[in-house]
Amino acid sequence: MQIDPGRMLADLDHLRTIGGQGTGVARRAFSDADVAARAWLAGRMRAAGLEVVVDPCGNLFGLPPGEGPCLLVGSHSDTQPLGGWLDGAWGVACGLELARAALAAGGPRVAVVSFQDEEGRFGRLTGSTVWAGVQPLAVMDAGPDRDGTEDITFGQARARAAEIGPVGEVSPDRFVAFLEPHIEQGPVLDGAGEAVGVVEAIVGSRQWNMRLEGEANHAGTTPMALRRDALQGFVALAAAVNDAFAGMAGPATVWTLGRVVVEPNAPSVVPGAVSFTVQMRDGDVGLLERLAARVLVLAEGVAAARGLVLSAEEGMGVEPVMLDARLRGALEQAAGEVAPGRWRRLPSGALHDASNVAAVLPTAMLFAPSIRGISHNPAEDTRREDLALGLEVLAAAVRRLSNAI
Ligand code: HGY
Ligand code: MN
Ligand code: MN
């Protein structure tokens, strides 16, 4: 099997132009740019001799002809509202190159996938959540456009799947294992001057979608003691969460208040309402549950003390996963062969489709470095030689695994 890193990089460079904005990319699930990117990828898969199937969620598969055990390699090609050019895309480009090269070599059987809505326009890791059977399609269909750009649910948006390619079901039973190549999105590899990461485990996540409602009022005539200021309530809650978590958090615990919408968000109006998210991540499920419970108690306390009304909805959680030891072994041996002294084992602080697929298939991940650890940011980048080296490691691992495929 002869891979062509230059061809993979050329695919990545073209993909970047679809939805490109400056150095970043805007390709939200089922946006025009996302559908165009997936349709272009489908064309590249077809040109490679792969059978293209788009499942009802919009997950795009490139399958080798014929029957028999098959390795699945890929990630996602949708992005954050304005994300980097490599998050997900590198894994799909590697999967395409490996599937293309393996087919040209007459084996092993390798398929490529781009899962849909990994970046959660409508849910959490939506396409792989359904594909792996973690949640039923009917549940995910109800997910609204959380960006607020369109009054549309996932169930309505996914009607566009037919614009990408022929729609059909692709069962996980067709595959013997899943490899997800992905950029690290963190500072570890780049900081250590290393080029390859073999992922041991992926953290879990819990999220609250909350709203505090007070009373909008005049900023000049409303005495401070009479105000029911929702934003001041949010500020007090944020401070209380930071104080509480300082004593509860583990060494790898992270928490983010990433979305805050102030209403009416006007300089001369006492904020009447604030909608916000509180997201926690850690590898320890028990700790995640304790952190989530603490946030609710603190939010109820702030609401009661300030005469605010709290509404709280638990967002879809993601469970931590250990990745498959046999596949990790193949990746480690390949890394030792291809990048001796320049690789390490590490956990993933980012969530991935692998978090779901691990529920139905032996699953492993390989990381390429993120320069300065920057991601979910248009400045996200990786040295091209590291993108190519990661592909070489994957190819060496696929050759090692080929007798099991
Ligand atoms: O949130 C995540 O970790 C992933 O990048 N969607
Ligand atoms: Mn991401
Ligand atoms: Mn990603």
Short mmCIF file of C-alpha atoms and ligand atoms in Angstrom, two decimals:
data_model
loop_
_atom_site.label_atom_id
_atom_site.label_comp_id
_atom_site.label_asym_id
_atom_site.label_seq_id
_atom_site.Cartn_x
_atom_site.Cartn_y
_atom_site.Cartn_z
CA MET A 1 0.00 0.00 0.00
CA GLN A 2 1.64 3.23 -1.19
CA ILE A 3 0.23 6.41 0.37
CA ASP A 4 0.71 9.86 -1.14
CA PRO A 5 1.00 12.53 1.60
CA GLY A 6 1.11 15.28 -1.04
CA ARG A 7 -2.26 14.16 -2.38
CA MET A 8 -3.69 14.17 1.17
CA LEU A 9 -2.36 17.70 1.73
CA ALA A 10 -3.79 18.86 -1.60
CA ASP A 11 -7.21 17.49 -0.57
CA LEU A 12 -6.90 19.33 2.76
CA ASP A 13 -5.90 22.57 0.99
CA HIS A 14 -8.95 22.33 -1.27
CA LEU A 15 -11.30 21.43 1.57
CA ARG A 16 -10.11 24.54 3.41
CA THR A 17 -11.46 26.74 0.60
CA ILE A 18 -15.03 25.47 1.06
CA GLY A 19 -16.44 27.73 3.75
CA GLY A 20 -13.03 29.34 4.23
CA GLN A 21 -13.01 32.66 6.13
CA GLY A 22 -9.54 34.18 6.46
CA THR A 23 -7.32 31.44 7.93
CA GLY A 24 -10.33 29.68 9.46
CA VAL A 25 -13.35 27.78 8.20
CA ALA A 26 -17.10 28.19 8.76
CA ARG A 27 -18.89 24.93 7.90
CA ARG A 28 -21.70 24.37 10.39
CA ALA A 29 -23.58 21.09 9.96
CA PHE A 30 -25.96 21.19 6.97
CA SER A 31 -24.99 24.75 6.11
CA ASP A 32 -24.42 25.40 2.40
CA ALA A 33 -20.67 25.18 2.98
CA ASP A 34 -20.94 21.90 4.89
CA VAL A 35 -23.13 20.31 2.19
CA ALA A 36 -20.78 21.56 -0.52
CA ALA A 37 -17.75 20.20 1.33
CA ARG A 38 -19.35 16.82 1.85
CA ALA A 39 -20.45 16.67 -1.80
CA TRP A 40 -16.86 17.47 -2.86
CA LEU A 41 -15.52 14.77 -0.55
CA ALA A 42 -18.06 12.34 -2.02
CA GLY A 43 -16.68 13.18 -5.46
CA ARG A 44 -13.13 12.46 -4.32
CA MET A 45 -14.27 9.15 -2.83
CA ARG A 46 -16.04 8.20 -6.06
CA ALA A 47 -12.98 9.18 -8.09
CA ALA A 48 -10.94 6.82 -5.91
CA GLY A 49 -13.26 3.93 -6.76
CA LEU A 50 -15.03 3.95 -3.38
CA GLU A 51 -18.79 3.45 -3.06
CA VAL A 52 -20.38 6.62 -1.63
CA VAL A 53 -23.21 6.28 0.89
CA VAL A 54 -24.71 9.08 2.99
CA ASP A 55 -26.70 7.85 5.94
CA PRO A 56 -29.93 9.58 7.10
CA CYS A 57 -27.92 11.76 9.56
CA GLY A 58 -25.63 13.01 6.82
CA ASN A 59 -22.69 10.83 7.88
CA LEU A 60 -20.69 10.41 4.66
CA PHE A 61 -19.03 7.05 3.95
CA GLY A 62 -16.59 5.97 1.19
CA LEU A 63 -16.67 2.15 1.10
CA PRO A 64 -14.38 -0.27 -0.77
CA PRO A 65 -16.30 -2.45 -3.25
CA GLY A 66 -17.20 -6.02 -2.33
CA GLU A 67 -17.66 -7.71 1.01
CA GLY A 68 -15.42 -8.63 3.91
CA PRO A 69 -13.91 -7.18 7.06
CA CYS A 70 -13.10 -3.51 6.73
CA LEU A 71 -11.24 -0.88 8.77
CA LEU A 72 -13.02 2.48 9.14
CA VAL A 73 -10.86 5.64 9.27
CA GLY A 74 -12.15 9.19 9.56
CA SER A 75 -13.52 12.02 11.65
CA HIS A 76 -15.78 14.98 10.78
CA SER A 77 -15.76 17.83 8.24
CA ASP A 78 -18.22 20.21 9.91
CA THR A 79 -16.73 22.96 12.08
CA GLN A 80 -17.39 25.29 14.97
CA PRO A 81 -19.17 28.51 13.89
CA LEU A 82 -15.72 29.82 12.94
CA GLY A 83 -13.18 27.09 13.50
CA GLY A 84 -9.79 25.96 12.30
CA TRP A 85 -9.01 24.28 9.00
CA LEU A 86 -7.78 21.00 10.51
CA ASP A 87 -10.22 20.08 13.33
CA GLY A 88 -11.86 16.95 11.90
CA ALA A 89 -10.71 17.66 8.35
CA TRP A 90 -7.25 16.13 8.80
CA GLY A 91 -8.81 12.86 9.97
CA VAL A 92 -11.16 12.72 6.99
CA ALA A 93 -8.32 13.53 4.55
CA CYS A 94 -6.18 10.78 6.10
CA GLY A 95 -9.08 8.34 5.87
CA LEU A 96 -9.60 9.21 2.22
CA GLU A 97 -5.92 8.76 1.38
CA LEU A 98 -5.68 5.43 3.25
CA ALA A 99 -8.89 4.09 1.65
CA ARG A 100 -7.71 5.21 -1.80
CA ALA A 101 -4.21 3.74 -1.42
CA ALA A 102 -5.49 0.48 0.07
CA LEU A 103 -7.97 0.01 -2.77
CA ALA A 104 -5.28 0.73 -5.36
CA ALA A 105 -3.04 -1.85 -3.69
CA GLY A 106 -5.77 -4.49 -3.72
CA GLY A 107 -6.12 -4.41 0.05
CA PRO A 108 -6.53 -4.26 2.99
CA ARG A 109 -10.15 -3.09 2.93
CA VAL A 110 -10.29 0.45 4.33
CA ALA A 111 -13.32 2.79 4.37
CA VAL A 112 -13.46 6.53 5.12
CA VAL A 113 -16.10 8.45 7.05
CA SER A 114 -17.00 12.07 7.76
CA PHE A 115 -19.47 12.09 10.66
CA GLN A 116 -22.07 14.84 10.74
CA ASP A 117 -22.51 17.64 13.31
CA GLU A 118 -19.59 16.59 15.50
CA GLU A 119 -19.33 20.26 16.45
CA GLY A 120 -22.82 20.32 17.87
CA ARG A 121 -24.86 22.81 15.90
CA PHE A 122 -27.88 20.66 16.79
CA GLY A 123 -26.72 18.28 19.52
CA ARG A 124 -23.47 16.75 20.81
CA LEU A 125 -21.42 14.67 18.36
CA THR A 126 -24.80 14.21 16.69
CA GLY A 127 -24.07 11.96 13.68
CA SER A 128 -21.88 9.45 15.49
CA THR A 129 -24.22 9.51 18.52
CA VAL A 130 -26.98 8.07 16.31
CA TRP A 131 -24.70 5.85 14.19
CA ALA A 132 -23.23 4.16 17.29
CA GLY A 133 -26.69 3.74 18.85
CA VAL A 134 -25.86 5.97 21.83
CA GLN A 135 -29.10 7.92 21.27
CA PRO A 136 -32.05 7.17 18.96
CA LEU A 137 -32.48 9.27 15.83
CA ALA A 138 -35.85 10.54 17.09
CA VAL A 139 -34.15 12.11 20.12
CA MET A 140 -31.44 13.81 18.06
CA ASP A 141 -33.99 14.92 15.45
CA ALA A 142 -35.56 17.23 18.03
CA GLY A 143 -32.29 19.14 18.53
CA PRO A 144 -32.74 22.81 17.58
CA ASP A 145 -30.19 24.98 15.78
CA ARG A 146 -28.35 26.06 18.95
CA ASP A 147 -26.55 28.80 17.00
CA GLY A 148 -29.93 30.47 16.48
CA THR A 149 -29.14 31.08 12.81
CA GLU A 150 -32.21 29.20 11.50
CA ASP A 151 -35.49 28.10 13.05
CA ILE A 152 -34.82 24.48 12.16
CA THR A 153 -34.29 21.15 13.94
CA PHE A 154 -31.77 18.43 13.08
CA GLY A 155 -34.66 16.33 11.79
CA GLN A 156 -35.56 19.05 9.29
CA ALA A 157 -31.96 19.98 8.40
CA ARG A 158 -30.91 16.42 7.58
CA ALA A 159 -33.27 16.36 4.61
CA ARG A 160 -30.24 17.90 2.83
CA ALA A 161 -28.37 14.58 3.12
CA ALA A 162 -29.65 13.71 -0.36
CA GLU A 163 -27.70 16.69 -1.78
CA ILE A 164 -24.46 15.04 -0.69
CA GLY A 165 -24.87 11.61 -2.26
CA PRO A 166 -27.03 8.47 -2.36
CA VAL A 167 -28.76 8.00 1.00
CA GLY A 168 -28.66 4.61 2.70
CA GLU A 169 -27.85 2.85 5.95
CA VAL A 170 -24.27 1.82 6.80
CA SER A 171 -24.16 -0.55 9.76
CA PRO A 172 -21.22 -0.56 12.19
CA ASP A 173 -21.27 -4.36 11.65
CA ARG A 174 -19.49 -3.77 8.33
CA PHE A 175 -16.32 -2.74 10.16
CA VAL A 176 -13.80 -4.46 12.42
CA ALA A 177 -12.33 -1.30 13.96
CA PHE A 178 -12.29 2.51 13.81
CA LEU A 179 -9.24 4.80 13.73
CA GLU A 180 -9.74 8.55 14.20
CA PRO A 181 -6.77 10.73 13.25
CA HIS A 182 -7.19 14.23 14.78
CA ILE A 183 -5.14 17.26 15.72
CA GLU A 184 -4.41 17.40 19.47
CA GLN A 185 -6.08 20.79 19.92
CA GLY A 186 -3.92 21.22 23.01
CA PRO A 187 -0.35 22.27 23.89
CA VAL A 188 1.31 18.98 24.90
CA LEU A 189 2.93 17.67 21.68
CA ASP A 190 3.91 21.09 20.33
CA GLY A 191 5.31 22.09 23.72
CA ALA A 192 7.44 18.93 23.84
CA GLY A 193 8.61 19.26 20.24
CA GLU A 194 6.96 15.91 19.45
CA ALA A 195 5.09 14.99 16.29
CA VAL A 196 2.74 12.12 17.14
CA GLY A 197 0.33 11.30 19.96
CA VAL A 198 -1.25 7.91 20.63
CA VAL A 199 -4.42 8.62 22.58
CA GLU A 200 -5.07 6.48 25.67
CA ALA A 201 -8.48 7.82 26.73
CA ILE A 202 -11.00 10.57 25.96
CA VAL A 203 -12.55 12.68 28.71
CA GLY A 204 -16.25 12.84 29.47
CA SER A 205 -18.43 15.94 29.59
CA ARG A 206 -21.51 17.32 31.31
CA GLN A 207 -23.27 20.55 30.39
CA TRP A 208 -26.00 22.75 31.87
CA ASN A 209 -28.06 24.98 29.57
CA MET A 210 -29.42 27.58 32.02
CA ARG A 211 -31.41 30.79 32.03
CA LEU A 212 -31.80 33.39 34.79
CA GLU A 213 -34.78 35.72 34.44
CA GLY A 214 -35.16 38.95 36.38
CA GLU A 215 -36.75 42.17 35.21
CA ALA A 216 -35.59 44.52 32.49
CA ASN A 217 -35.78 48.09 33.77
CA HIS A 218 -34.48 51.61 33.34
CA ALA A 219 -30.73 51.88 34.06
CA GLY A 220 -31.09 55.42 35.42
CA THR A 221 -34.23 55.39 37.49
CA THR A 222 -34.13 51.92 39.07
CA PRO A 223 -32.48 51.98 42.49
CA MET A 224 -29.89 49.21 42.97
CA ALA A 225 -31.92 47.65 45.83
CA LEU A 226 -34.98 47.31 43.61
CA ARG A 227 -33.28 45.65 40.69
CA ARG A 228 -33.69 42.05 39.59
CA ASP A 229 -30.60 42.12 37.40
CA ALA A 230 -30.11 38.76 35.64
CA LEU A 231 -26.57 39.55 34.54
CA GLN A 232 -25.46 40.36 38.07
CA GLY A 233 -26.94 37.02 39.02
CA PHE A 234 -24.90 35.29 36.30
CA VAL A 235 -21.74 37.07 37.45
CA ALA A 236 -22.34 35.97 41.06
CA LEU A 237 -22.97 32.39 39.90
CA ALA A 238 -19.84 32.31 37.76
CA ALA A 239 -17.75 33.47 40.73
CA ALA A 240 -19.41 30.90 42.99
CA VAL A 241 -18.74 28.10 40.50
CA ASN A 242 -15.06 29.03 40.23
CA ASP A 243 -14.73 29.14 44.03
CA ALA A 244 -16.52 25.80 44.52
CA PHE A 245 -14.66 24.01 41.73
CA ALA A 246 -11.29 25.19 43.01
CA GLY A 247 -11.84 22.80 45.93
CA MET A 248 -13.49 19.98 43.94
CA ALA A 249 -11.59 19.79 40.67
CA GLY A 250 -9.09 17.09 39.78
CA PRO A 251 -5.76 17.82 38.06
CA ALA A 252 -7.31 17.58 34.58
CA THR A 253 -10.77 19.02 35.30
CA VAL A 254 -11.80 21.90 33.05
CA TRP A 255 -14.96 23.98 33.01
CA THR A 256 -16.20 26.59 30.55
CA LEU A 257 -19.00 29.17 30.57
CA GLY A 258 -18.77 29.47 26.81
CA ARG A 259 -22.13 30.80 25.68
CA VAL A 260 -23.70 33.83 27.43
CA VAL A 261 -26.63 35.66 25.83
CA VAL A 262 -27.73 38.83 27.63
CA GLU A 263 -31.23 40.24 27.01
CA PRO A 264 -31.88 42.89 25.91
CA ASN A 265 -28.10 43.57 25.90
CA ALA A 266 -28.54 47.35 25.86
CA PRO A 267 -26.38 49.85 27.82
CA SER A 268 -29.32 51.65 29.43
CA VAL A 269 -31.42 48.64 30.35
CA VAL A 270 -31.03 46.53 33.48
CA PRO A 271 -30.48 43.01 32.01
CA GLY A 272 -33.79 41.17 32.23
CA ALA A 273 -32.51 37.70 31.34
CA VAL A 274 -29.31 35.76 30.69
CA SER A 275 -29.10 32.38 28.93
CA PHE A 276 -25.81 30.56 29.38
CA THR A 277 -23.99 27.21 29.37
CA VAL A 278 -21.78 25.63 32.03
CA GLN A 279 -19.71 22.78 30.60
CA MET A 280 -17.46 20.47 32.66
CA ARG A 281 -14.98 17.86 31.46
CA ASP A 282 -12.98 15.18 33.27
CA GLY A 283 -12.10 11.50 32.91
CA ASP A 284 -13.89 10.64 36.21
CA VAL A 285 -17.66 10.17 35.83
CA GLY A 286 -18.30 10.45 39.57
CA LEU A 287 -16.52 13.78 39.73
CA LEU A 288 -18.41 15.04 36.67
CA GLU A 289 -21.72 14.17 38.36
CA ARG A 290 -20.65 15.95 41.58
CA LEU A 291 -19.58 19.06 39.69
CA ALA A 292 -22.84 19.17 37.73
CA ALA A 293 -24.91 18.76 40.90
CA ARG A 294 -22.96 21.56 42.60
CA VAL A 295 -23.65 23.97 39.75
CA LEU A 296 -27.40 23.40 40.11
CA VAL A 297 -27.32 24.03 43.87
CA LEU A 298 -25.32 27.23 43.39
CA ALA A 299 -27.64 28.45 40.61
CA GLU A 300 -30.73 27.81 42.74
CA GLY A 301 -29.11 29.71 45.61
CA VAL A 302 -28.28 32.74 43.44
CA ALA A 303 -31.79 32.80 41.96
CA ALA A 304 -33.44 32.66 45.40
CA ALA A 305 -31.17 35.33 46.86
CA ARG A 306 -31.76 37.77 44.00
CA GLY A 307 -35.43 37.17 43.17
CA LEU A 308 -34.55 35.60 39.82
CA VAL A 309 -36.24 32.69 38.08
CA LEU A 310 -33.92 29.82 37.12
CA SER A 311 -34.59 27.35 34.33
CA ALA A 312 -32.02 24.56 33.93
CA GLU A 313 -31.80 21.87 31.26
CA GLU A 314 -29.08 19.20 31.36
CA GLY A 315 -27.43 19.08 27.96
CA MET A 316 -26.45 15.72 26.48
CA GLY A 317 -23.50 14.30 28.42
CA VAL A 318 -20.62 12.37 26.87
CA GLU A 319 -19.07 9.46 28.79
CA PRO A 320 -15.29 9.09 29.16
CA VAL A 321 -13.80 6.20 27.16
CA MET A 322 -10.62 4.13 27.27
CA LEU A 323 -9.39 3.36 23.76
CA ASP A 324 -8.69 -0.12 22.41
CA ALA A 325 -5.41 -1.61 23.70
CA ARG A 326 -4.69 -3.72 20.59
CA LEU A 327 -5.19 -0.81 18.19
CA ARG A 328 -3.17 1.48 20.47
CA GLY A 329 -0.41 -1.12 20.39
CA ALA A 330 -0.35 -1.07 16.59
CA LEU A 331 -0.26 2.74 16.57
CA GLU A 332 2.54 2.80 19.18
CA GLN A 333 4.65 0.30 17.22
CA ALA A 334 4.04 2.28 14.03
CA ALA A 335 4.96 5.54 15.78
CA GLY A 336 8.14 3.95 17.14
CA GLU A 337 9.02 2.79 13.64
CA VAL A 338 8.18 5.99 11.76
CA ALA A 339 8.81 8.72 14.36
CA PRO A 340 11.20 7.22 16.94
CA GLY A 341 11.63 9.46 19.96
CA ARG A 342 9.05 11.92 18.67
CA TRP A 343 5.80 10.41 19.97
CA ARG A 344 4.02 9.92 23.30
CA ARG A 345 0.86 8.48 24.84
CA LEU A 346 -1.59 11.09 26.08
CA PRO A 347 -5.28 11.60 26.97
CA SER A 348 -7.68 13.67 24.88
CA GLY A 349 -9.25 16.72 26.55
CA ALA A 350 -11.32 17.22 23.41
CA LEU A 351 -14.37 15.11 22.65
CA HIS A 352 -14.45 13.16 19.40
CA ASP A 353 -16.67 10.88 17.34
CA ALA A 354 -14.42 8.15 18.72
CA SER A 355 -16.13 8.81 22.09
CA ASN A 356 -19.28 7.31 20.55
CA VAL A 357 -17.86 4.77 18.10
CA ALA A 358 -15.92 3.12 20.97
CA ALA A 359 -19.34 1.86 22.15
CA VAL A 360 -19.69 -0.37 19.08
CA LEU A 361 -16.22 -0.92 17.60
CA PRO A 362 -12.63 -1.30 18.81
CA THR A 363 -11.49 2.32 18.50
CA ALA A 364 -8.24 4.27 18.70
CA MET A 365 -6.97 7.77 17.88
CA LEU A 366 -3.76 9.30 16.60
CA PHE A 367 -2.89 12.97 17.22
CA ALA A 368 -0.87 15.45 15.20
CA PRO A 369 0.42 18.52 17.09
CA SER A 370 -1.45 21.83 17.24
CA ILE A 371 0.92 24.80 17.01
CA ARG A 372 0.79 26.65 20.36
CA GLY A 373 -2.07 24.32 21.27
CA ILE A 374 -4.54 26.64 19.54
CA SER A 375 -7.84 25.20 18.25
CA HIS A 376 -11.51 26.17 17.79
CA ASN A 377 -9.88 29.34 16.49
CA PRO A 378 -9.05 30.47 12.92
CA ALA A 379 -5.37 30.53 13.96
CA GLU A 380 -5.42 26.71 14.42
CA ASP A 381 -2.51 25.17 12.51
CA THR A 382 -0.10 22.23 12.27
CA ARG A 383 3.22 21.95 10.44
CA ARG A 384 2.59 20.30 7.07
CA GLU A 385 5.43 17.84 7.66
CA ASP A 386 3.66 16.72 10.86
CA LEU A 387 0.38 16.23 8.99
CA ALA A 388 2.27 14.05 6.51
CA LEU A 389 4.20 12.18 9.22
CA GLY A 390 0.97 11.31 11.05
CA LEU A 391 -0.37 9.80 7.82
CA GLU A 392 2.80 7.71 7.46
CA VAL A 393 2.31 6.40 11.01
CA LEU A 394 -1.32 5.53 10.25
CA ALA A 395 -0.27 3.69 7.08
CA ALA A 396 2.33 1.70 9.02
CA ALA A 397 -0.33 0.81 11.61
CA VAL A 398 -2.81 -0.22 8.90
CA ARG A 399 -0.15 -2.50 7.35
CA ARG A 400 0.39 -4.04 10.83
CA LEU A 401 -3.34 -4.53 11.28
CA SER A 402 -3.96 -5.78 7.75
CA ASN A 403 -3.75 -9.45 8.70
CA ALA A 404 -6.69 -8.81 11.07
CA ILE A 405 -8.66 -6.89 8.45
O1 HGY B 1 -15.90 20.01 21.99
C1 HGY B 1 -15.04 19.27 21.54
O2 HGY B 1 -14.19 18.81 22.26
C2 HGY B 1 -15.03 18.89 20.08
O3 HGY B 1 -14.04 19.65 19.45
N1 HGY B 1 -16.31 19.11 19.46
MN MN B 2 -13.87 20.62 17.49
MN MN B 3 -12.95 17.60 16.15
#
